[in-house]
Coordinates of C-alpha atoms and ligand atoms in Angstrom, one line a residue:
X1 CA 25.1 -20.4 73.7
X2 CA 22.5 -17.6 74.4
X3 CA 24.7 -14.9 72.6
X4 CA 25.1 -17.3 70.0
X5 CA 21.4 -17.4 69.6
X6 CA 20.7 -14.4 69.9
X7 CA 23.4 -13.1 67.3
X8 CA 21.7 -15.5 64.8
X9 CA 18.1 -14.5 65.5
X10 CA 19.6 -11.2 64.8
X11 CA 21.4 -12.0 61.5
X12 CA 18.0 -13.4 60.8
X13 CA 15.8 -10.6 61.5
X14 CA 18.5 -8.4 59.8
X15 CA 18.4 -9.8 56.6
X16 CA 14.6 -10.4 56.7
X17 CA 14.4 -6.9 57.3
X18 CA 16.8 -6.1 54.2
X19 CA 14.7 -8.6 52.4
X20 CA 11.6 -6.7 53.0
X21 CA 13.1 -3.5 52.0
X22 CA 14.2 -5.0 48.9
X23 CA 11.1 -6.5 47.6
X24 CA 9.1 -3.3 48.4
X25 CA 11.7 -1.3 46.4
X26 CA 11.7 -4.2 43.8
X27 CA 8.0 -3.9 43.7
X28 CA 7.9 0.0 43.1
X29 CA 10.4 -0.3 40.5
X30 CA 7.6 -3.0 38.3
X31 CA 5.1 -0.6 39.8
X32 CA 6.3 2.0 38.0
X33 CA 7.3 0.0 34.8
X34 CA 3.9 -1.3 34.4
X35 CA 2.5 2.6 34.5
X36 CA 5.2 3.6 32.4
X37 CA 4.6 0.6 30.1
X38 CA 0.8 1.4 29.5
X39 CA 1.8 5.5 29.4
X40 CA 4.2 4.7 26.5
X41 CA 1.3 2.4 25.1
X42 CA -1.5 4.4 25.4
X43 CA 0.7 7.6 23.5
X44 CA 1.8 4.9 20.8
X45 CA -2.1 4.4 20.5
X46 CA -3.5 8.2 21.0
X47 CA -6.1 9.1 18.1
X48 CA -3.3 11.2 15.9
X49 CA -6.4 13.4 14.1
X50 CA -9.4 13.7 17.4
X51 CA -12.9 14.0 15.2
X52 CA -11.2 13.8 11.7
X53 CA -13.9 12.9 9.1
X54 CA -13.0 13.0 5.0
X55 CA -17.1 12.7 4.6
X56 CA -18.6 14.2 1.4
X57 CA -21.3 14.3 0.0
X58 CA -21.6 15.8 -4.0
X59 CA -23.8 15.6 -6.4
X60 CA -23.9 15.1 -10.1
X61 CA -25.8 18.2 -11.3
X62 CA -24.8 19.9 -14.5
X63 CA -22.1 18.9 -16.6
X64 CA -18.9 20.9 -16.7
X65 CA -16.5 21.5 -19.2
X66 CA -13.2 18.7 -18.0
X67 CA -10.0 19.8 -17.3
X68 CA -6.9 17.6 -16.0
X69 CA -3.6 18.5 -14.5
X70 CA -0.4 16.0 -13.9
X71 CA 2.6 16.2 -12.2
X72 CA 5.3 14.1 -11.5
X73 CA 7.9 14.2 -7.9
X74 CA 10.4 12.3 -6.9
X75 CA 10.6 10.7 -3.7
X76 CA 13.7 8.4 -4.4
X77 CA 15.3 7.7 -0.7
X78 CA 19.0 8.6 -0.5
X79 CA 20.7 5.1 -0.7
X80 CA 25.0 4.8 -0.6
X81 CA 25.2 2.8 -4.0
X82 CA 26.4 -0.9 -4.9
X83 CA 27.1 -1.3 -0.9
X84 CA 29.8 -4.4 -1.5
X85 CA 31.6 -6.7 1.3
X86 CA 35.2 -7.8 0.4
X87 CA 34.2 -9.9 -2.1
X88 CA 32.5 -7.7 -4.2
X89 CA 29.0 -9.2 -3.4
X90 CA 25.6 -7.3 -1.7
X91 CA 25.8 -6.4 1.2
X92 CA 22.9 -7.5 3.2
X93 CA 22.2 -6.3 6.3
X94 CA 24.9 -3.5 7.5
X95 CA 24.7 -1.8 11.0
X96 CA 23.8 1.7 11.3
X97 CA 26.8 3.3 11.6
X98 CA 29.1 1.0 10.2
X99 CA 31.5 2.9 7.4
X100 CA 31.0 2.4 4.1
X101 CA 32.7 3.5 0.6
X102 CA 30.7 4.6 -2.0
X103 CA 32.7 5.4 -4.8
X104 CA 35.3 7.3 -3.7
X105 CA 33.6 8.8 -0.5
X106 CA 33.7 7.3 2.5
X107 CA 30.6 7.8 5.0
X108 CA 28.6 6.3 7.7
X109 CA 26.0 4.1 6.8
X110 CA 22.5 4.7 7.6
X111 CA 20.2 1.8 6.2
X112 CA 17.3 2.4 4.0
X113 CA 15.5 -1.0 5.2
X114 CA 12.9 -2.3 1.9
X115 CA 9.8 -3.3 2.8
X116 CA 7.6 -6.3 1.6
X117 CA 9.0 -9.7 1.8
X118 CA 11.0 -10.0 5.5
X119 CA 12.7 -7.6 8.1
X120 CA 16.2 -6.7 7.4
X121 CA 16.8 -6.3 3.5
X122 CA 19.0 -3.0 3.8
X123 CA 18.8 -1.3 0.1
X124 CA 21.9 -1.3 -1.8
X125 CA 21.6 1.4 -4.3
X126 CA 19.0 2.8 -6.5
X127 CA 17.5 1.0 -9.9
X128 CA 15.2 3.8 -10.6
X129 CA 13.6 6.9 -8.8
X130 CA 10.3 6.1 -6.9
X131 CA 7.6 9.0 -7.4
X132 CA 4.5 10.6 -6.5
X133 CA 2.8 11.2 -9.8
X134 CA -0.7 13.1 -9.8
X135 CA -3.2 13.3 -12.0
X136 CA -6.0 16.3 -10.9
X137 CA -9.6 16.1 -12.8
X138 CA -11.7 19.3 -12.5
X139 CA -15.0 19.9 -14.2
X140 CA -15.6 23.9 -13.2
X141 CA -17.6 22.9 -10.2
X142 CA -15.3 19.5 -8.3
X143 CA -11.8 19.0 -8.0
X144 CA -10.2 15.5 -7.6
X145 CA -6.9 15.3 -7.1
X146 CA -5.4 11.1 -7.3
X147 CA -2.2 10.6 -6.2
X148 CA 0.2 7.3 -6.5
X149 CA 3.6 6.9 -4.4
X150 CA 5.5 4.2 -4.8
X151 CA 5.7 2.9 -1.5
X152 CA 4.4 -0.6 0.4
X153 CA 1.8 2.0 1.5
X154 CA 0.6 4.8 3.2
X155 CA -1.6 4.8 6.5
X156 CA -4.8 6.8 7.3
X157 CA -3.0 9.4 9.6
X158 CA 0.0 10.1 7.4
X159 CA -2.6 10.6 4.3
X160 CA -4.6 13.1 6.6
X161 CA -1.6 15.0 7.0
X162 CA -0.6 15.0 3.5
X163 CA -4.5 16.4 2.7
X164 CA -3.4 19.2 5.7
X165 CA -0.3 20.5 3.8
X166 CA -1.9 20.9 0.2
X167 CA -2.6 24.9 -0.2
X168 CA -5.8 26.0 -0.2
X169 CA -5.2 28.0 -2.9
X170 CA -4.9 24.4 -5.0
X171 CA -8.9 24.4 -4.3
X172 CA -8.9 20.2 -4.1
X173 CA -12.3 19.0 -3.2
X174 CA -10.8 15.8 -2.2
X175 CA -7.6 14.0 -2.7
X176 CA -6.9 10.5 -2.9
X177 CA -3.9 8.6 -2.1
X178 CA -2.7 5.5 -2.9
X179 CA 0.0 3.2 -3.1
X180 CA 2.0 1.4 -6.1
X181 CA 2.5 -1.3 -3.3
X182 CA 6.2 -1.8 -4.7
X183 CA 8.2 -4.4 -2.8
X184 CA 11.2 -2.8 -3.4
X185 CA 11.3 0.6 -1.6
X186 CA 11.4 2.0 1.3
X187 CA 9.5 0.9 4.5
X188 CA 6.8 3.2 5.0
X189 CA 4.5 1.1 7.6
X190 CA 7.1 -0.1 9.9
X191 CA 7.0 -3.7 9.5
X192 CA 10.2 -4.3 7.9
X193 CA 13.1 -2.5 10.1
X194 CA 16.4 -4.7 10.9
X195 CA 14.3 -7.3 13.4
X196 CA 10.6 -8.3 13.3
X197 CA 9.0 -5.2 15.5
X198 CA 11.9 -2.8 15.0
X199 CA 10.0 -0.1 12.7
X200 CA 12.2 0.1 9.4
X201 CA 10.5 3.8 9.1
X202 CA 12.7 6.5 8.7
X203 CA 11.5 9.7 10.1
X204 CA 13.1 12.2 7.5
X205 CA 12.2 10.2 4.7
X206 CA 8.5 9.7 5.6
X207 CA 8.6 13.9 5.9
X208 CA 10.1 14.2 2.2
X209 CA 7.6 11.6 1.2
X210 CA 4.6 13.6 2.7
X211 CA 6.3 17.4 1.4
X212 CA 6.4 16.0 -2.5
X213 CA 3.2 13.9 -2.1
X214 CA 1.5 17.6 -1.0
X215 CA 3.9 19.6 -3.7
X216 CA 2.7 17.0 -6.1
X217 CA -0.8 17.9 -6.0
X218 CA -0.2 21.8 -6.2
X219 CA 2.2 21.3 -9.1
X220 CA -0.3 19.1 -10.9
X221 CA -3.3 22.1 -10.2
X222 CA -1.2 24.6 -11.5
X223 CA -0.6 22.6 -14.9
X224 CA -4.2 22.0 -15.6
X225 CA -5.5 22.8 -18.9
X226 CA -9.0 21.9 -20.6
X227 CA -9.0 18.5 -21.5
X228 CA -10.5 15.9 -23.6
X229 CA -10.7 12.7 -22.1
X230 CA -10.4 9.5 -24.1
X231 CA -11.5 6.1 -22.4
X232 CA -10.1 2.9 -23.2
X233 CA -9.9 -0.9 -21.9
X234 CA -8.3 -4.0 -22.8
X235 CA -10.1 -6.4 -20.7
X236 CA -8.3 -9.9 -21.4
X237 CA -4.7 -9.0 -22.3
X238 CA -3.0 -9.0 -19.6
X239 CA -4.4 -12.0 -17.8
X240 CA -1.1 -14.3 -18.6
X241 CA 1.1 -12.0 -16.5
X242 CA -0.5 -13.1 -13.1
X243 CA -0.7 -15.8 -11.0
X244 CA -3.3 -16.3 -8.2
X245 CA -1.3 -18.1 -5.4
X246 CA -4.8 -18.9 -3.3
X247 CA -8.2 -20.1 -4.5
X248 CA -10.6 -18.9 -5.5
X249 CA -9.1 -18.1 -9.0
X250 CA -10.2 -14.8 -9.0
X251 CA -8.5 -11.8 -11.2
X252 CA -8.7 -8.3 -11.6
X253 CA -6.7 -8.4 -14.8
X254 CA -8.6 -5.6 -16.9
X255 CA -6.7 -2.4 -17.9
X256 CA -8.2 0.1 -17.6
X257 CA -7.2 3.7 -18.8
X258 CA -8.1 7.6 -19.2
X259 CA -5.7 9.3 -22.0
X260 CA -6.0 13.2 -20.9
X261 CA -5.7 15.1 -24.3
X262 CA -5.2 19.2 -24.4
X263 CA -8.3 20.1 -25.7
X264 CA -6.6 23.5 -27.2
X265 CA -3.1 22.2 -28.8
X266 CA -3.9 18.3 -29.0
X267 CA -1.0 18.1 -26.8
X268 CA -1.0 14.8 -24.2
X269 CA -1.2 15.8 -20.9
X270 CA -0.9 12.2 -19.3
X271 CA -2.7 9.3 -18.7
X272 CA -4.1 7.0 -15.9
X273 CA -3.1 3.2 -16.3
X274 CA -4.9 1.2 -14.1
X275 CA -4.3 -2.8 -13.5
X276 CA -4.2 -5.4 -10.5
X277 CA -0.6 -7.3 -9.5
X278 CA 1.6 -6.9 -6.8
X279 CA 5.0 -5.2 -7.5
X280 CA 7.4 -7.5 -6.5
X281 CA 8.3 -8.9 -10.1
X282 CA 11.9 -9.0 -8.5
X283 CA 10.8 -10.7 -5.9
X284 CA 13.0 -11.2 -2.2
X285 CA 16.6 -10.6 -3.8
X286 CA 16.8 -7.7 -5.4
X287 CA 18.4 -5.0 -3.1
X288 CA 18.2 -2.3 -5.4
X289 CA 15.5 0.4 -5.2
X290 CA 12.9 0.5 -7.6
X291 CA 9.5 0.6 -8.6
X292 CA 9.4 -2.6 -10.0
X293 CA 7.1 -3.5 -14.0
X294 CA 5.2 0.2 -13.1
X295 CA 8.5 2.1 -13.5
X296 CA 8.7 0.3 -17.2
X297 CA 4.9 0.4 -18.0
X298 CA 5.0 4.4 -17.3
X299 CA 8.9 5.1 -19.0
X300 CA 7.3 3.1 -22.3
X301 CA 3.6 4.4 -22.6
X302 CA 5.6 8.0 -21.6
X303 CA 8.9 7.6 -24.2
X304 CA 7.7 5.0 -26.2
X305 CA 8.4 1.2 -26.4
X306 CA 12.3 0.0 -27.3
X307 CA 13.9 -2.8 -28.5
X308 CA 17.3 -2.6 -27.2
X309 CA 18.5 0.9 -28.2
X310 CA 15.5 1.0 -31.1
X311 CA 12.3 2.4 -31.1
X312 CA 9.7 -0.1 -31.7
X313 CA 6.5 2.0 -30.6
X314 CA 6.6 5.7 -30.1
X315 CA 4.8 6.8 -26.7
X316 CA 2.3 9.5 -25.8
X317 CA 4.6 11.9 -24.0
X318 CA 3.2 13.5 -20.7
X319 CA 3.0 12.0 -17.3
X320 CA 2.0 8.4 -16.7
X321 CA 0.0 7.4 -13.6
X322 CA -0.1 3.9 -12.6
X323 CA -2.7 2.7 -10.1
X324 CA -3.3 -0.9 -8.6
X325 CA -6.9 -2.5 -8.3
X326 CA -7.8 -5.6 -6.2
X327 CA -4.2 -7.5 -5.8
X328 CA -5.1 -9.6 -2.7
X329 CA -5.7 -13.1 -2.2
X330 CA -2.9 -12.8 -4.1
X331 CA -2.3 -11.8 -7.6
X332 CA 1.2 -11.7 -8.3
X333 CA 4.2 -12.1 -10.8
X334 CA 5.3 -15.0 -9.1
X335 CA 8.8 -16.3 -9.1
X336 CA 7.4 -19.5 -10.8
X337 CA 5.1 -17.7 -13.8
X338 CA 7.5 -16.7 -16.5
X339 CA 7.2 -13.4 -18.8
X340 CA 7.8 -13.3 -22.2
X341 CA 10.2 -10.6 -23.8
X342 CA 7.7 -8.9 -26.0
X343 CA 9.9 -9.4 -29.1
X344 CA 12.3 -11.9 -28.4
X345 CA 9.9 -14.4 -27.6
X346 CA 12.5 -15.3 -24.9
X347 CA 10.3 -17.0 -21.6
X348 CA 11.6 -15.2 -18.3
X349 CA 11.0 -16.6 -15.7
X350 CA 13.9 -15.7 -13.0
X351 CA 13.2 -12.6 -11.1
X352 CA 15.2 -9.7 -12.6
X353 CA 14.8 -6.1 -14.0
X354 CA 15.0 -7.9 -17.7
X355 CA 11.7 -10.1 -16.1
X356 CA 10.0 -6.7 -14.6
X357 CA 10.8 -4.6 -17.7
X358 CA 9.6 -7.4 -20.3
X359 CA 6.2 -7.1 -18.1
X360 CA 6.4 -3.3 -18.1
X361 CA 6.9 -3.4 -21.9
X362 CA 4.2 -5.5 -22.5
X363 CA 1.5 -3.6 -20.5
X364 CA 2.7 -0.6 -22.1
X365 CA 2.4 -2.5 -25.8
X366 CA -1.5 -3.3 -24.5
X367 CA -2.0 0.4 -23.4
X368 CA -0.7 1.8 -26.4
X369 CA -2.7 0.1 -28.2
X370 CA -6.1 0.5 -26.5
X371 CA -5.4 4.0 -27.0
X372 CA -5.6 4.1 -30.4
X373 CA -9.0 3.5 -30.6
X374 CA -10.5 4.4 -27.9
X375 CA -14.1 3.4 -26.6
X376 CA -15.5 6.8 -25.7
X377 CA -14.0 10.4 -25.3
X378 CA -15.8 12.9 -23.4
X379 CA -15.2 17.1 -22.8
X380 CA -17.5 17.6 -19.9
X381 CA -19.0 15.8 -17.0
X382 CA -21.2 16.3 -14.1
X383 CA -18.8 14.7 -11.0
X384 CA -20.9 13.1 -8.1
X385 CA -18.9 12.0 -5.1
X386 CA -19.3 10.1 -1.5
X387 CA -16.6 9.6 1.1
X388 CA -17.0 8.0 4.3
X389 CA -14.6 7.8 7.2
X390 CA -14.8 4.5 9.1
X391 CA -13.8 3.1 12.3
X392 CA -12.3 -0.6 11.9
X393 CA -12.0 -3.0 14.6
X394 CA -8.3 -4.2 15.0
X395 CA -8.7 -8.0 15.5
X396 CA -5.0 -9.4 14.7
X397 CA -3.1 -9.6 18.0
X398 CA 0.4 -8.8 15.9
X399 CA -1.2 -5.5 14.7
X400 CA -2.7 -5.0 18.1
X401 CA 1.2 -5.3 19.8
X402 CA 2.4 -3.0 16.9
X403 CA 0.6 -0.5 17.3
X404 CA 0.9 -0.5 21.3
X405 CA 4.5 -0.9 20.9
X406 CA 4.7 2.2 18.1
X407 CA 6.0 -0.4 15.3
X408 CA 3.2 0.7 13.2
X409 CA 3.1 4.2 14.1
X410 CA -0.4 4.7 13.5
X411 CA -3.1 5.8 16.7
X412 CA -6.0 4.3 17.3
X413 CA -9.7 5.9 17.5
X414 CA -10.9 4.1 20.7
X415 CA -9.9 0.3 22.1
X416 CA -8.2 -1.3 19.3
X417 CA -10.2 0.4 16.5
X418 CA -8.6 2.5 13.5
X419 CA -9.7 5.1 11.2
X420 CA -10.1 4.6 7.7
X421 CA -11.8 5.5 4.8
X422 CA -13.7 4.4 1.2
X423 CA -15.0 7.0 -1.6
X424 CA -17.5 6.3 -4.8
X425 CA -17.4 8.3 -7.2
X426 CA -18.6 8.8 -10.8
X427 CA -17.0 11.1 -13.9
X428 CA -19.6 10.7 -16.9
X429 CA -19.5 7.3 -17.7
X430 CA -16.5 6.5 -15.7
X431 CA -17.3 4.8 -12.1
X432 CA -14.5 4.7 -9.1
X433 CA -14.9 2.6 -6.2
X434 CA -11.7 3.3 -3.3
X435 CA -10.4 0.7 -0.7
X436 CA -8.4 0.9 1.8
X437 CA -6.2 -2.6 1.3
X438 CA -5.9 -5.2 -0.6
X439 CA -9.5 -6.3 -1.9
X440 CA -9.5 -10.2 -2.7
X441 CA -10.8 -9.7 -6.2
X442 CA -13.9 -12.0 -5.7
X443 CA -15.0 -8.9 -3.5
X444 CA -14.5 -7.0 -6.7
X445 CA -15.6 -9.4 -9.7
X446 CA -17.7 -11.7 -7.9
X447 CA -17.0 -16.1 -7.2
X448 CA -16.7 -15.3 -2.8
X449 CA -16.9 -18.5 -2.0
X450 CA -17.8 -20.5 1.2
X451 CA -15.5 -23.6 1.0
X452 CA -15.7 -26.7 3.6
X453 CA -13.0 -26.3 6.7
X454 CA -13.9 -22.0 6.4
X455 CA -13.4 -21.2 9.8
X456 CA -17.0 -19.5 10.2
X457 CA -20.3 -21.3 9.1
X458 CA -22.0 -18.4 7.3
X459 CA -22.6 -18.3 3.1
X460 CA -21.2 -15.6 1.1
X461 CA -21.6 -12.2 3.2
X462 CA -19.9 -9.9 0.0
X463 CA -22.7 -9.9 -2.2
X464 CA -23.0 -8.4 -4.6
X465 CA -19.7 -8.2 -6.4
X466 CA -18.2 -4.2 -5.9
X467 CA -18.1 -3.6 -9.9
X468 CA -21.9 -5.0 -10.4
X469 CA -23.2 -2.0 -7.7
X470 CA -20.9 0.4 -9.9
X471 CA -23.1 2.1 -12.5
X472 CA -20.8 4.0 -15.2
X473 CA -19.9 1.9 -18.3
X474 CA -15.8 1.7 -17.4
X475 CA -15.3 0.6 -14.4
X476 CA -12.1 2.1 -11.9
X477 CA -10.9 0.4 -8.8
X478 CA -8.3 1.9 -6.4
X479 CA -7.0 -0.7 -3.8
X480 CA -4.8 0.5 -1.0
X481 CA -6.5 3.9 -1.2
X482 CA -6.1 6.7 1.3
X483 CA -4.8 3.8 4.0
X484 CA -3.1 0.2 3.9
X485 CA -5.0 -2.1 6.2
X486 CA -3.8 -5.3 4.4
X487 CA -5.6 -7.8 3.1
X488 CA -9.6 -7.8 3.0
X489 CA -10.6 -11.4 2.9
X490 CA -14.4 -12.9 2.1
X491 CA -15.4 -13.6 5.6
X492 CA -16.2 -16.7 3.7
X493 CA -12.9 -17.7 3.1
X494 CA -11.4 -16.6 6.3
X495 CA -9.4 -19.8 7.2
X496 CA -7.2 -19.8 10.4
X497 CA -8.0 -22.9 11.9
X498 CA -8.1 -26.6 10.8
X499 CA -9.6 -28.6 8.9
X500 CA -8.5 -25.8 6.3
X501 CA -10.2 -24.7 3.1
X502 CA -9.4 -26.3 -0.3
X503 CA -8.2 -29.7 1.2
X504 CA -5.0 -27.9 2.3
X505 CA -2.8 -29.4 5.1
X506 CA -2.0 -25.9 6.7
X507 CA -3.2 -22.2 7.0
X508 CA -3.4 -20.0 3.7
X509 CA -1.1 -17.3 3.7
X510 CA -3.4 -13.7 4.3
X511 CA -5.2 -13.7 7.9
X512 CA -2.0 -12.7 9.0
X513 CA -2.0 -9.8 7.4
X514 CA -5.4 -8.6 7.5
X515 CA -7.2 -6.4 10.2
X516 CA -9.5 -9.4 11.4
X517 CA -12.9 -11.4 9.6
X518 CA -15.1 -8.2 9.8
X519 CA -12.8 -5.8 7.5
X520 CA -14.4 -7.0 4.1
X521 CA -18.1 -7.4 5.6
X522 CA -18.0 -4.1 7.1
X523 CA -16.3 -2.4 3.6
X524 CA -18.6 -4.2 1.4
X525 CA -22.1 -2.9 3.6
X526 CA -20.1 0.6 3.3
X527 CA -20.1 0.2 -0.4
X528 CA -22.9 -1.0 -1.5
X529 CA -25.3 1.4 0.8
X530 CA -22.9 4.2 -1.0
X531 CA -23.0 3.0 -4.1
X532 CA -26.6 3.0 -3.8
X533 CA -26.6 6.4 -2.3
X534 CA -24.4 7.6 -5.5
X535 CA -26.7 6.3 -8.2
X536 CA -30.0 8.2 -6.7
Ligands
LIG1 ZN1 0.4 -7.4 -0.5

């Protein structure tokens, strides 16, 4: 009975003992997970450029004779093509490394994952090559030098390292660069790999994207001639070709554009097209790589305008360089607005590259036009230009876990703040505002609005409108400049919780996607107290 006891009070003790041992190793293993955990978070989140600042300061002064320089660089993503199952139809979302046939080689698939409309859309060949086209204005004593990719977008960091490859020899005062915001290429943010927080970034593409972005720019300085620039605008003609899917109804539907003309040989050196819609005509289907209406607004403005195989309008030859303005809150082709065919008449309103190149012709028809007579040419120019770097607070808790978690592979400069930046600038008569997202264009144009069930109690804080603080006669904006922070909602109109604005049942689609209720409030202050600072 006693040994009996006493074996069991050993057994006991014994496996108390292993119990304890287990636990304290079970205990330095989280231990050291948790350290590792906030080690591998707190590299995600390490400030990429330490004491970057773009700040500049230039003024006016003398006007100098104008010169411009374009170029044009592909930065199409190698895709297999027409990637079929057995039944001949799209493939949508292969595995890395299953086999696949293209054509007649066979090869291992490596997805090139499209960003914009959900996680998981694996491209399936290429419609059209995406680019980064450059347009380089130089008066004698400032260079700009604009570029466009078409991509989703570009962040801060990766746009500072662009600006660190361009040769110094190029002699760039400052270079801009934005994004066509094209739904149908590559991921370049990281928010639309295979699964929701799986980055859909590939490494070696986002090098080749930042090598021709820089190449781009020195191409583009070395073809710079003297140039004559002719200003034009067709402010109402392309309202009909975009939908506001949230209220306010607020566009930014003026085109805007800058024909550069040799002023030697009369030759076209290229033009600047400038317009507000998202690029996503081809909405969440389409599995082909493109740059959506753009890559038809450029081809016909550049080649001319066609009917079929006939040419209806001859184009203006050079390089075309498309840039977006305010496109949030959110100005879209929608899959319910329809587009007419230019000559047919023929109302298209199913997403497709007949729908996106009706729209591109169209535009095109309207630049062309404009063109002809423009409102003002000018030869010389005194340039003045500001540039601020800002720190943002990173309110949304989804951009707050990608960005810990390397998703969004973008560092931070101090506890959950980014870097980003804005720029004023004026050319003669013309006036540029830059923004780092996508500007609600109430921001831009004016009507912010303070609705009943707005999730804050204060009036209108973006007053006044951008474009009234600009002072040239033609006014330029450039949304998702030199960053993509999302969307850069009225605080206003920020509208999270219930009851909700506009007597809607549920949450507007935006907030999700925006830094947080101080973005626009701290952009606009930037702006106007620059703005200010530019017109002195
Ligand atoms: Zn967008």
């Amino acid at each position: 009975m006693i040994m009996k006891m006493l074996k069991e009070r050993f057994i006991i003790k014994n496996n108390y003992n292993h119990m304890k041992a287990f636990l304290k190793i079970l205990g330095s293993l989280i231990l050291l997970l948790i350290i590792l955990l906030i080690l591998w978070c707190n590299s995600n989140m390490k400030d990429r450029n330490p004491g970057y600042k773009a700040d500049l300061k230039i003024k006016g002064g003398t006007p100098g004779t104008l010169s411009a320089g374009f170029a044009a660089l592909p930065v199409t993503p190698q895709v297999p093509d027409r990637w079929t199952d057995e039944n001949n139809n799209a493939k949508y979302e292969p595995d890395k490394g299953e086999t696949f046939t293209d054509g007649n080689a066979n090869g291992v698939f490596d997805p090139v994952w499209i960003a914009g409309f959900g996680n998981g859309r694996a491209a399936n060949g290429i419609h059209d090559d995406l680019w980064a086209r450059t347009m380089v204005i130089d008066n004698g004593s400032t260079r700009l030098a604009i570029v466009v990719l078409d991509a989703i977008g570009f962040m801060n960091d990766d746009i500072i390292d662009v600006r660190k490859r361009i040769p110094a020899e190029a002699g760039v005062t400052y270079t801009i660069i934005t994004s066509t915001h094209t739904h149908e290429g590559p991921d370049l943010l990281g928010l639309w790999g295979k699964y929701p927080f799986k980055s859909g970034v590939n490494k070696e593409y986002m090098e080749y994207v930042k090598v021709q972005a820089a190449r781009s720019v020195a191409e583009a300085v070395k073809n710079m001639r003297p140039a004559r620039f002719e200003i034009s605008e067709d402010i109402t003609g392309a309202i009909p070709m975009v939908k506001d899917t949230r209220k306010p109804e607020v566009f930014d539907s003026g085109l805007r554009f800058i024909k550069a003309v040799d002023r030697d040989n009369g030759k076209i050196l290229g033009s600047l097209l400038s317009w507000a819609d998202h690029c996503e005509t081809l909405w969440s289907d389409n599995l082909l790589i493109t740059s959506d209406f753009p890559h038809y607004f450029r081809e016909s403005v550049e080649k001319g305008v066609y009917r079929g195989d006939s040419l209806i309008i001859s184009g203006i030859g050079g390089v075309a360089v498309y840039i977006n303005g305010a496109i949030g809150g959110l100005m879209t082709t929608h899959q319910s607005l329809a587009i007419k065919d230019p000559f047919s008449g023929k109302e298209i309103k199913e997403p497709s590259f007949e729908k996106a190149g009706a729209q591109g012709k169209q535009l095109a028809l309207l630049a062309l036009n404009a063109m002809n007579t423009p409102a003002e040419v000018i030869d010389t120019a005194s340039i003045s230009l500001i540039v601020r770097t800002l720190i943002l607070p990173v309110d949304n808790v989804l951009f707050r876990l990608g960005t810990a978690a390397g998703v969004i592979n973008s560092g931070t400069t101090g506890w959950m703040k980014m870097r980003s930046e804005l720029a004023v600038f004026n050319i003669g008569p013309l006036s540029f505002a830059t923004l780092p997202g996508e500007a609600y264009p109430e921001i831009i144009n004016g009507g912010v609005e303070a609705p009943a069930g707005r999730d804050f109690g204060n009036q209108p804080v973006e007053v006044p409108p951008v474009r009234d603080m600009m002072t040239g006669k033609y006014k330029f904006i450039f949304c998702l400049a030199n960053d993509e922070i999302g969307y850069i909602i009225p605080k206003s109109q920020w509208d999270v919780k219930a009851p909700y604005t506009y007597e809607r049942t549920d949450s507007p689609y935006g907030e999700e996607n925006s830094l947080g209720p101080e973005t626009a409030p701290i952009l606009h202050r930037n702006l106007k107290e620059m703005l200010f600072e530019l017109a002195q």
